[in-house]
Amino acid sequence: MNDLVRQHTALSDSDLEWLHLLVSEWQLLSDLSFADLVLWVPTLDGTRYVSVAQMRPNTGPTSYQDDMVGHLVPRGRRPLLDAALDEGRIVREGDPEWREEVPVRVESIPVRREGRVLGVIARNTNLLTVRTPSRLELTYLQSASDLAQMIAAGTFPFPGEQVDMDSSPRAGDGLVRMDAEGIVQYASPNALSAYHRLGLAADLVGQHLGQITAELAPSRGPVDEALVTLASGYAPREFEVEGNSGVIQLRAIPLKPKGTRIGSLVLLRDVTELRRRERELITKDATIREIHHRVKNNLQTVAALLRLQSRRMDSAQGREALDEAVRRVGSIAIVHETLSQNLDERVEFDEIADRVIAMVAEISPGPISCRRNGRFGILDAEVATPLSMVLTEILQNALEHAFAPGEEGAVEVTAVRGESRADARLLITVQDDGRGLPEGFDPKRAGNLGLQIVRTLVEGELGGSFDMLPGSGRGTKVVLDIPVRPQK
């Protein structure tokens, strides 16, 4: 629509916004009319019309098999468009048109904004299946007529009331028509079923919808006057009402075809099952977060017990082994703590990496600086947990073996995230400027327990590759290449 309006017409941006608002609402008009809608806007030179939007009904057969958007027709070819645009009124005169052996009734509705007619809606009704209308169809058609008059007067759609048509109730979900006092004149079968789900035992017709709705909604105090007003349709609002056994979503539309409120429409949908599933998901998410929180607490308890045992060890080698175990357990606890604060099983790993670096830096034998460059990004939990352990082991190994006691140095962790959807990978480099690798050292065959853990996790669990190389100049460089899921 934006391209067509700006290319062919003289409408301003505010006029275009009004058309967008109209198009966001006109599925309702199409369904109530059982008709196709095509929005025609006069071109810049005033000699033609361009169709900028189209809507087909969910309640009846279409009149157009082809897409009409983008078509141009000259003035004079469709007299009803000319009359509606020039006279600013709804035009219904004329015999039905025949399109591919299908009779079609054509009407034109001017689209008015602030006293100016911006364009014309052509309402096209397929008459092939016309029969004696039911009470529901008569109510639909009368409501459509009222909305058409409001469009022609510039009072519909309602300014500032942007509607999400994907989640908002539609005419087929349930419809209630009320008079100016809020008394129900007609309720569709779906609407009546929804109110029965709330607990209504009687019929809706003849009842005051606002009062009935407030009585069905559980309340410990007096009747909710705000709910009475909302359900009575005095203002355009969308809201939900929850009873003892159901939840319904309502949308109120005041009807003012001639400037004075004559009643209102309420569209409603039974969303009981939808809300129940949402609550189950919320409960599931809360349960998962609570599990991660408890796992974190248990891991911290295990780390504290190992720390206590380490302090009571006489053997320096045994004490060092227990301290390493404390750090390994602590790195896993950091991941579970982060997961306990998220709504899904994905974590921002940069924060975890920084905390692991700070934790391992506490064992530094001297003034060693540790820092991170680049971003790890968001990782799945099944990647973050083993990766945190791998990072802990590599940093711990660098600080223990690369530097002599009291020696100054630096360890730098660099992360480069590739985001190719076909092959998203994370390249991690840990570079130190220490003493370097021993002569003849083979990281795939030799190494302590920490390096064995790194190899097992990287190659077996993460499906990546691991290598240790001499650094540029001096020191050691550890390179990890890990496949990851693309970030959203």
Coordinates of C-alpha atoms in Angstrom, one line a residue:
M1 CA 0.0 0.0 0.0
N2 CA 2.8 2.5 0.9
D3 CA 4.4 2.1 -2.5
L4 CA 1.2 2.4 -4.5
V5 CA -0.1 5.4 -2.5
R6 CA 3.2 7.3 -2.8
Q7 CA 3.7 6.5 -6.4
H8 CA 0.2 7.3 -7.7
T9 CA -1.6 9.6 -5.3
A10 CA -1.2 13.0 -3.5
L11 CA -2.2 11.6 -0.1
S12 CA 0.0 12.8 2.9
D13 CA 1.6 10.4 5.4
S14 CA -1.1 11.1 7.9
D15 CA -3.7 10.2 5.3
L16 CA -1.8 7.0 4.6
E17 CA -1.8 6.2 8.3
W18 CA -5.6 6.5 8.3
L19 CA -5.8 4.1 5.4
H20 CA -3.6 1.6 7.3
L21 CA -5.9 1.9 10.3
L22 CA -8.9 1.3 8.1
V23 CA -7.3 -1.7 6.5
S24 CA -6.4 -3.2 9.9
E25 CA -10.2 -3.0 10.8
W26 CA -12.0 -3.8 7.5
Q27 CA -11.9 -7.6 7.8
L28 CA -14.9 -7.0 10.2
L29 CA -16.8 -5.0 7.5
S30 CA -16.1 -7.7 4.9
D31 CA -17.3 -10.5 7.1
L32 CA -20.4 -8.7 8.2
S33 CA -21.2 -7.7 4.6
F34 CA -20.5 -11.2 3.2
A35 CA -18.6 -9.1 0.5
D36 CA -15.2 -8.4 -1.0
L37 CA -13.8 -5.0 -0.3
V38 CA -11.4 -3.1 -2.6
L39 CA -10.0 0.3 -1.7
W40 CA -9.7 2.7 -4.6
V41 CA -7.8 6.0 -4.3
P42 CA -7.8 8.7 -7.0
T43 CA -4.5 9.3 -8.7
L44 CA -2.4 12.4 -8.5
D45 CA -3.9 13.9 -11.8
G46 CA -7.4 12.9 -10.8
T47 CA -8.0 10.9 -14.1
R48 CA -7.8 7.4 -12.7
Y49 CA -8.2 5.2 -9.6
V50 CA -5.6 2.8 -8.2
S51 CA -6.6 -0.1 -6.0
V52 CA -4.3 -0.1 -3.0
A53 CA -5.9 -2.9 -0.8
Q54 CA -8.3 -5.8 -1.0
M55 CA -10.1 -8.0 1.5
R56 CA -12.1 -11.2 1.0
P57 CA -14.8 -12.3 3.4
N58 CA -14.5 -15.3 5.7
T59 CA -18.3 -15.6 5.8
G60 CA -19.2 -16.0 2.1
P61 CA -17.9 -16.6 -1.5
T62 CA -15.6 -14.2 -3.1
S63 CA -16.5 -11.9 -6.0
Y64 CA -12.9 -11.7 -7.3
Q65 CA -10.9 -14.7 -8.2
D66 CA -7.9 -12.4 -9.1
D67 CA -5.9 -10.0 -7.0
M68 CA -7.1 -6.5 -7.6
V69 CA -4.3 -4.6 -5.8
G70 CA -2.4 -2.4 -8.2
H71 CA -5.0 -2.1 -10.9
L72 CA -5.7 1.2 -12.5
V73 CA -9.1 2.2 -14.0
P74 CA -10.0 5.6 -15.6
R75 CA -12.7 7.8 -14.2
G76 CA -16.0 7.3 -15.9
R77 CA -15.6 3.5 -16.3
R78 CA -17.1 2.9 -12.8
P79 CA -19.8 5.5 -12.2
L80 CA -20.4 4.3 -8.6
L81 CA -16.8 5.2 -7.7
D82 CA -17.2 8.6 -9.2
A83 CA -20.5 9.3 -7.4
A84 CA -19.2 8.2 -4.0
L85 CA -16.0 10.3 -4.4
D86 CA -17.7 13.4 -5.8
E87 CA -20.8 13.4 -3.6
G88 CA -19.3 11.9 -0.4
R89 CA -22.1 9.5 0.1
I90 CA -22.7 5.7 0.0
V91 CA -23.9 4.8 -3.5
R92 CA -26.0 1.6 -4.0
E93 CA -27.9 2.4 -7.2
G94 CA -27.6 0.2 -10.3
D95 CA -28.2 -3.4 -11.4
P96 CA -25.9 -6.3 -10.4
E97 CA -22.8 -6.7 -12.6
W98 CA -22.1 -10.1 -14.2
R99 CA -18.5 -11.4 -13.7
E100 CA -17.8 -14.8 -15.2
E101 CA -21.5 -15.8 -15.0
V102 CA -21.6 -14.6 -11.4
P103 CA -24.0 -11.8 -10.4
V104 CA -22.3 -9.2 -8.2
R105 CA -23.9 -6.4 -6.3
V106 CA -21.6 -3.4 -6.2
E107 CA -21.7 -0.6 -3.7
S108 CA -19.4 2.3 -3.0
I109 CA -18.5 3.7 0.4
P110 CA -16.5 7.0 0.6
V111 CA -13.5 6.9 3.0
R112 CA -13.6 10.2 4.9
R113 CA -11.0 11.8 7.1
E114 CA -11.3 15.2 8.7
G115 CA -13.9 16.2 6.2
R116 CA -12.0 15.1 3.1
V117 CA -12.8 12.0 1.0
L118 CA -9.5 10.1 0.6
G119 CA -10.8 7.2 -1.5
V120 CA -13.7 4.8 -2.0
I121 CA -14.3 1.3 -0.8
A122 CA -16.0 -0.9 -3.4
R123 CA -18.1 -3.5 -1.7
N124 CA -18.8 -6.4 -4.0
T125 CA -21.3 -9.1 -2.9
N126 CA -21.5 -12.4 -4.7
L127 CA -25.3 -13.0 -5.3
L128 CA -25.0 -16.5 -6.6
T129 CA -25.9 -18.1 -3.3
V130 CA -28.4 -15.6 -2.1
R131 CA -31.3 -17.1 -0.1
T132 CA -33.6 -16.0 2.6
P133 CA -31.4 -14.5 5.3
S134 CA -31.4 -15.8 8.9
R135 CA -31.6 -13.6 12.0
L136 CA -27.8 -13.8 12.2
E137 CA -27.3 -12.7 8.6
L138 CA -29.7 -9.8 9.0
T139 CA -27.9 -8.7 12.1
Y140 CA -24.6 -8.9 10.3
L141 CA -25.9 -6.9 7.4
Q142 CA -27.4 -4.2 9.6
S143 CA -24.2 -3.9 11.5
A144 CA -22.2 -3.7 8.3
S145 CA -24.5 -0.9 7.1
D146 CA -23.9 1.0 10.4
L147 CA -20.1 0.6 10.0
A148 CA -20.2 1.7 6.4
Q149 CA -22.0 4.9 7.4
M150 CA -19.4 5.6 10.1
I151 CA -16.6 5.1 7.5
A152 CA -18.4 7.6 5.2
A153 CA -18.7 10.0 8.1
G154 CA -15.1 9.6 9.1
T155 CA -15.9 8.2 12.6
F156 CA -14.6 4.7 11.9
P157 CA -12.0 3.3 12.4
F158 CA -11.5 4.8 15.9
P159 CA -8.3 6.9 16.0
G160 CA -5.7 5.5 18.3
E161 CA -7.3 2.1 18.5
Q162 CA -4.9 -0.1 16.4
V163 CA -6.3 -3.6 16.4
D164 CA -4.2 -6.8 16.0
M165 CA -6.5 -8.8 13.8
D166 CA -4.5 -12.0 14.4
S167 CA -5.5 -12.0 18.1
S168 CA -8.6 -9.9 18.2
P169 CA -12.1 -11.6 18.1
R170 CA -13.8 -11.8 14.7
A171 CA -17.4 -11.8 13.8
G172 CA -17.5 -15.6 13.3
D173 CA -16.1 -16.2 16.8
G174 CA -19.1 -14.6 18.5
L175 CA -21.2 -11.5 18.1
V176 CA -23.6 -9.6 20.3
R177 CA -25.7 -6.6 19.1
M178 CA -27.0 -4.2 21.8
D179 CA -29.2 -1.2 21.8
A180 CA -28.2 2.2 23.2
E181 CA -29.0 1.1 26.8
G182 CA -26.7 -1.9 26.6
I183 CA -29.6 -4.4 26.3
V184 CA -28.8 -7.5 24.1
Q185 CA -30.9 -7.5 20.9
Y186 CA -29.2 -10.5 19.3
A187 CA -26.5 -13.0 20.4
S188 CA -24.9 -15.4 17.9
P189 CA -24.8 -19.1 18.9
N190 CA -21.0 -18.9 19.4
A191 CA -21.4 -15.9 21.7
L192 CA -24.1 -17.6 23.7
S193 CA -21.9 -20.7 24.1
A194 CA -19.0 -18.5 25.3
Y195 CA -21.2 -17.0 28.0
H196 CA -22.5 -20.4 29.0
R197 CA -18.9 -21.4 29.5
L198 CA -18.6 -18.5 31.9
G199 CA -21.6 -19.8 33.9
L200 CA -24.6 -18.2 32.4
A201 CA -27.7 -20.4 32.6
A202 CA -30.2 -18.2 30.7
D203 CA -30.4 -16.6 27.3
L204 CA -28.6 -13.4 26.6
V205 CA -31.3 -11.6 24.6
G206 CA -33.1 -9.0 26.7
Q207 CA -30.3 -9.0 29.3
H208 CA -28.0 -6.0 30.1
L209 CA -24.7 -7.4 28.9
G210 CA -22.6 -5.2 31.2
Q211 CA -24.4 -6.3 34.3
I212 CA -24.5 -10.0 33.3
T213 CA -20.8 -9.9 32.5
A214 CA -19.9 -8.3 35.8
E215 CA -22.0 -10.8 37.7
L216 CA -20.3 -13.8 36.0
A217 CA -16.8 -12.4 36.7
P218 CA -15.8 -13.5 40.3
S219 CA -15.5 -10.5 42.6
R220 CA -15.3 -10.2 46.4
G221 CA -16.6 -6.6 46.5
P222 CA -19.4 -4.7 44.8
V223 CA -20.1 -5.0 41.1
D224 CA -17.3 -3.7 39.0
E225 CA -18.7 -0.6 37.4
A226 CA -15.8 -0.3 35.0
L227 CA -16.5 -3.8 33.7
V228 CA -20.2 -3.0 33.4
T229 CA -19.3 0.1 31.2
L230 CA -16.8 -1.8 29.1
A231 CA -19.1 -4.7 28.4
S232 CA -22.0 -2.3 27.6
G233 CA -20.0 -1.0 24.6
Y234 CA -19.9 2.7 25.5
A235 CA -16.3 3.0 24.2
P236 CA -14.1 1.1 21.8
R237 CA -12.1 -1.3 24.0
E238 CA -10.7 -4.8 24.0
F239 CA -10.6 -6.7 27.3
E240 CA -10.9 -10.2 28.9
V241 CA -13.3 -11.6 31.4
E242 CA -12.6 -14.7 33.5
G243 CA -15.3 -16.6 35.2
N244 CA -15.2 -19.7 37.3
S245 CA -14.8 -22.1 34.4
G246 CA -13.9 -20.0 31.4
V247 CA -12.2 -17.0 29.9
I248 CA -13.7 -14.9 27.1
Q249 CA -12.0 -12.1 25.1
L250 CA -14.3 -9.2 24.2
R251 CA -14.0 -6.3 21.8
A252 CA -16.6 -3.5 22.1
I253 CA -17.5 -1.3 19.1
P254 CA -19.9 1.6 19.6
L255 CA -22.2 2.2 16.6
K256 CA -22.8 5.8 15.7
P257 CA -23.9 5.8 12.0
K258 CA -25.4 9.3 12.2
G259 CA -23.2 10.8 14.9
T260 CA -25.4 9.5 17.7
R261 CA -24.8 6.2 19.5
I262 CA -27.6 3.8 18.6
G263 CA -26.1 0.8 20.2
S264 CA -22.9 -1.3 20.0
L265 CA -21.4 -4.5 18.7
V266 CA -19.4 -6.8 21.0
L267 CA -17.2 -9.4 19.3
L268 CA -16.1 -12.2 21.6
R269 CA -14.1 -15.3 21.6
D270 CA -13.8 -18.2 24.0
V271 CA -10.1 -18.3 24.9
T272 CA -10.3 -20.7 27.8
E273 CA -8.1 -23.4 26.3
L274 CA -5.6 -20.8 25.0
R275 CA -5.2 -19.2 28.4
R276 CA -4.9 -22.6 30.1
R277 CA -2.1 -23.6 27.8
E278 CA -0.4 -20.3 28.3
R279 CA -0.5 -20.8 32.1
E280 CA 0.8 -24.3 31.7
L281 CA 3.8 -22.9 29.7
I282 CA 4.3 -20.2 32.3
T283 CA 4.2 -22.9 35.1
K284 CA 6.6 -25.1 33.1
D285 CA 9.0 -22.2 32.6
A286 CA 8.9 -21.3 36.2
T287 CA 9.5 -25.0 37.1
I288 CA 12.5 -25.2 34.8
R289 CA 14.0 -22.0 36.2
E290 CA 13.4 -23.3 39.8
I291 CA 15.2 -26.6 38.9
H292 CA 18.2 -24.6 37.5
H293 CA 18.2 -22.5 40.7
R294 CA 18.2 -25.6 42.9
V295 CA 20.9 -27.3 40.8
K296 CA 23.0 -24.2 41.2
N297 CA 22.4 -24.2 45.0
N298 CA 23.3 -27.9 45.2
L299 CA 26.5 -27.4 43.1
Q300 CA 27.5 -24.5 45.4
T301 CA 26.9 -26.8 48.4
V302 CA 29.1 -29.5 46.8
A303 CA 31.8 -26.9 46.1
A304 CA 31.6 -25.7 49.7
L305 CA 32.0 -29.2 51.0
L306 CA 35.0 -29.8 48.7
R307 CA 36.5 -26.5 49.9
L308 CA 36.1 -27.6 53.5
Q309 CA 37.7 -31.0 52.7
S310 CA 40.6 -29.2 50.9
R311 CA 41.4 -27.2 54.0
R312 CA 41.7 -30.4 56.1
M313 CA 44.1 -32.1 53.6
D314 CA 47.7 -32.5 54.6
S315 CA 48.8 -33.4 51.1
A316 CA 49.5 -30.4 48.9
Q317 CA 48.8 -32.5 45.8
G318 CA 45.4 -33.6 47.3
R319 CA 44.5 -30.0 48.2
E320 CA 45.3 -28.8 44.7
A321 CA 43.1 -31.5 43.2
L322 CA 40.2 -30.6 45.4
D323 CA 40.6 -26.9 44.6
E324 CA 40.5 -27.7 40.8
A325 CA 37.3 -29.7 41.4
V326 CA 35.8 -26.7 43.2
R327 CA 36.5 -24.5 40.2
R328 CA 35.0 -27.2 37.8
V329 CA 31.8 -27.4 39.9
G330 CA 31.7 -23.6 40.2
S331 CA 31.8 -23.1 36.4
I332 CA 28.8 -25.4 36.0
A333 CA 27.0 -23.6 38.8
I334 CA 27.5 -20.3 36.9
V335 CA 25.6 -21.6 33.9
H336 CA 22.7 -22.9 35.9
E337 CA 22.5 -19.6 37.8
T338 CA 22.2 -17.8 34.4
L339 CA 19.6 -20.3 33.2
S340 CA 17.5 -19.8 36.3
Q341 CA 17.0 -16.2 35.3
N342 CA 16.0 -16.8 31.6
L343 CA 12.7 -17.8 30.0
D344 CA 14.3 -20.3 27.6
E345 CA 17.2 -22.7 27.5
R346 CA 19.6 -20.2 25.9
V347 CA 22.0 -17.9 27.7
E348 CA 24.1 -14.9 26.9
F349 CA 27.6 -16.6 27.3
D350 CA 29.7 -13.4 27.5
E351 CA 28.6 -12.8 31.1
I352 CA 29.4 -16.5 32.0
A353 CA 32.8 -16.2 30.3
D354 CA 33.7 -13.1 32.3
R355 CA 32.7 -14.7 35.6
V356 CA 34.7 -17.9 34.7
I357 CA 37.7 -15.7 33.9
A358 CA 37.4 -13.8 37.2
M359 CA 37.0 -17.1 39.1
V360 CA 40.0 -18.7 37.6
A361 CA 42.1 -15.6 37.9
E362 CA 42.0 -16.0 41.7
I363 CA 44.6 -18.8 41.4
S364 CA 47.0 -16.6 39.5
P365 CA 50.6 -17.3 40.7
G366 CA 51.5 -13.6 40.0
P367 CA 50.3 -10.4 38.5
I368 CA 48.6 -12.0 35.5
S369 CA 46.0 -10.0 33.6
C370 CA 43.1 -11.9 32.0
R371 CA 40.7 -10.3 29.5
R372 CA 38.2 -11.2 26.9
N373 CA 37.8 -9.9 23.3
G374 CA 34.9 -10.4 21.0
R375 CA 31.5 -11.9 21.8
F376 CA 30.4 -15.4 22.4
G377 CA 26.8 -14.4 21.9
I378 CA 23.7 -16.5 22.9
L379 CA 24.3 -20.2 23.3
D380 CA 22.0 -23.2 24.0
A381 CA 22.3 -24.6 27.5
E382 CA 23.7 -27.9 26.1
V383 CA 26.6 -25.9 24.6
A384 CA 27.0 -23.4 27.4
T385 CA 27.5 -26.0 30.2
P386 CA 30.4 -28.0 28.7
L387 CA 31.9 -24.9 27.2
S388 CA 32.1 -23.2 30.6
M389 CA 34.0 -26.3 31.9
V390 CA 36.3 -26.2 28.8
L391 CA 37.1 -22.5 29.3
T392 CA 37.7 -23.1 33.0
E393 CA 40.2 -26.0 32.3
I394 CA 42.1 -24.1 29.6
L395 CA 42.5 -20.9 31.7
Q396 CA 43.4 -22.9 34.8
N397 CA 46.0 -24.8 32.8
A398 CA 47.5 -21.6 31.4
L399 CA 47.8 -19.9 34.8
E400 CA 49.3 -23.0 36.4
H401 CA 51.8 -24.0 33.8
A402 CA 52.6 -20.9 31.6
F403 CA 54.1 -18.7 34.3
A404 CA 56.5 -19.0 37.1
P405 CA 55.5 -17.8 40.6
G406 CA 55.5 -14.0 40.8
E407 CA 56.0 -13.6 37.0
E408 CA 54.0 -11.0 35.1
G409 CA 52.0 -12.0 32.1
A410 CA 48.7 -11.9 30.3
V411 CA 46.1 -14.3 29.1
E412 CA 43.6 -13.2 26.4
V413 CA 40.4 -15.0 25.4
T414 CA 39.1 -14.1 21.9
A415 CA 35.7 -15.2 20.6
V416 CA 34.6 -14.9 16.9
R417 CA 31.0 -15.8 16.1
G418 CA 30.2 -16.8 12.5
E419 CA 26.5 -16.5 11.7
S420 CA 26.1 -18.4 8.5
R421 CA 22.8 -20.2 8.7
A422 CA 24.3 -23.2 6.8
D423 CA 27.3 -23.5 9.2
A424 CA 27.2 -21.3 12.3
R425 CA 30.4 -21.7 14.3
L426 CA 32.2 -20.3 17.3
L427 CA 36.0 -19.8 17.1
I428 CA 37.7 -19.4 20.5
T429 CA 41.3 -18.6 21.0
V430 CA 43.1 -18.5 24.4
Q431 CA 46.5 -17.0 24.1
D432 CA 49.1 -16.5 26.8
D433 CA 52.6 -15.0 26.7
G434 CA 54.1 -17.5 29.1
R435 CA 56.9 -20.0 28.8
G436 CA 55.3 -22.0 25.9
L437 CA 54.9 -25.7 25.3
P438 CA 57.5 -28.3 26.3
E439 CA 59.6 -29.8 23.6
G440 CA 57.8 -32.5 21.7
F441 CA 54.4 -31.9 23.5
D442 CA 51.4 -33.4 21.7
P443 CA 48.1 -32.2 23.1
K444 CA 46.2 -35.1 21.5
R445 CA 48.2 -37.7 23.4
A446 CA 49.8 -36.0 26.4
G447 CA 48.4 -33.7 29.0
N448 CA 47.0 -33.8 32.5
L449 CA 43.4 -34.5 33.6
G450 CA 42.3 -31.0 32.7
L451 CA 43.4 -31.4 29.0
Q452 CA 41.7 -34.9 28.9
I453 CA 38.5 -33.3 30.1
V454 CA 38.8 -30.5 27.4
R455 CA 39.4 -33.0 24.6
T456 CA 36.4 -35.2 25.7
L457 CA 34.0 -32.3 26.0
V458 CA 35.1 -30.4 22.8
E459 CA 35.3 -33.4 20.5
G460 CA 32.7 -35.7 22.0
E461 CA 30.0 -33.5 23.5
L462 CA 30.3 -30.3 21.5
G463 CA 31.3 -31.9 18.1
G464 CA 34.1 -29.4 17.6
S465 CA 37.9 -29.4 17.4
F466 CA 40.7 -28.6 19.8
D467 CA 44.3 -27.8 19.3
M468 CA 47.3 -26.3 21.2
L469 CA 50.0 -24.4 19.3
P470 CA 53.0 -22.3 20.0
G471 CA 52.0 -18.7 20.3
S472 CA 53.3 -15.9 18.0
G473 CA 56.5 -14.8 19.6
R474 CA 56.2 -16.7 22.8
G475 CA 53.6 -18.5 24.9
T476 CA 50.9 -20.9 23.9
K477 CA 47.7 -20.6 21.9
V478 CA 44.7 -22.9 22.3
V479 CA 42.2 -22.9 19.5
L480 CA 38.6 -24.2 19.7
D481 CA 36.2 -24.5 16.8
I482 CA 32.7 -25.3 17.9
P483 CA 29.4 -25.6 15.9
V484 CA 26.6 -23.5 17.3
R485 CA 23.0 -22.6 16.5
P486 CA 22.5 -19.2 14.7
Q487 CA 21.5 -16.4 17.0
K488 CA 17.9 -15.0 16.6

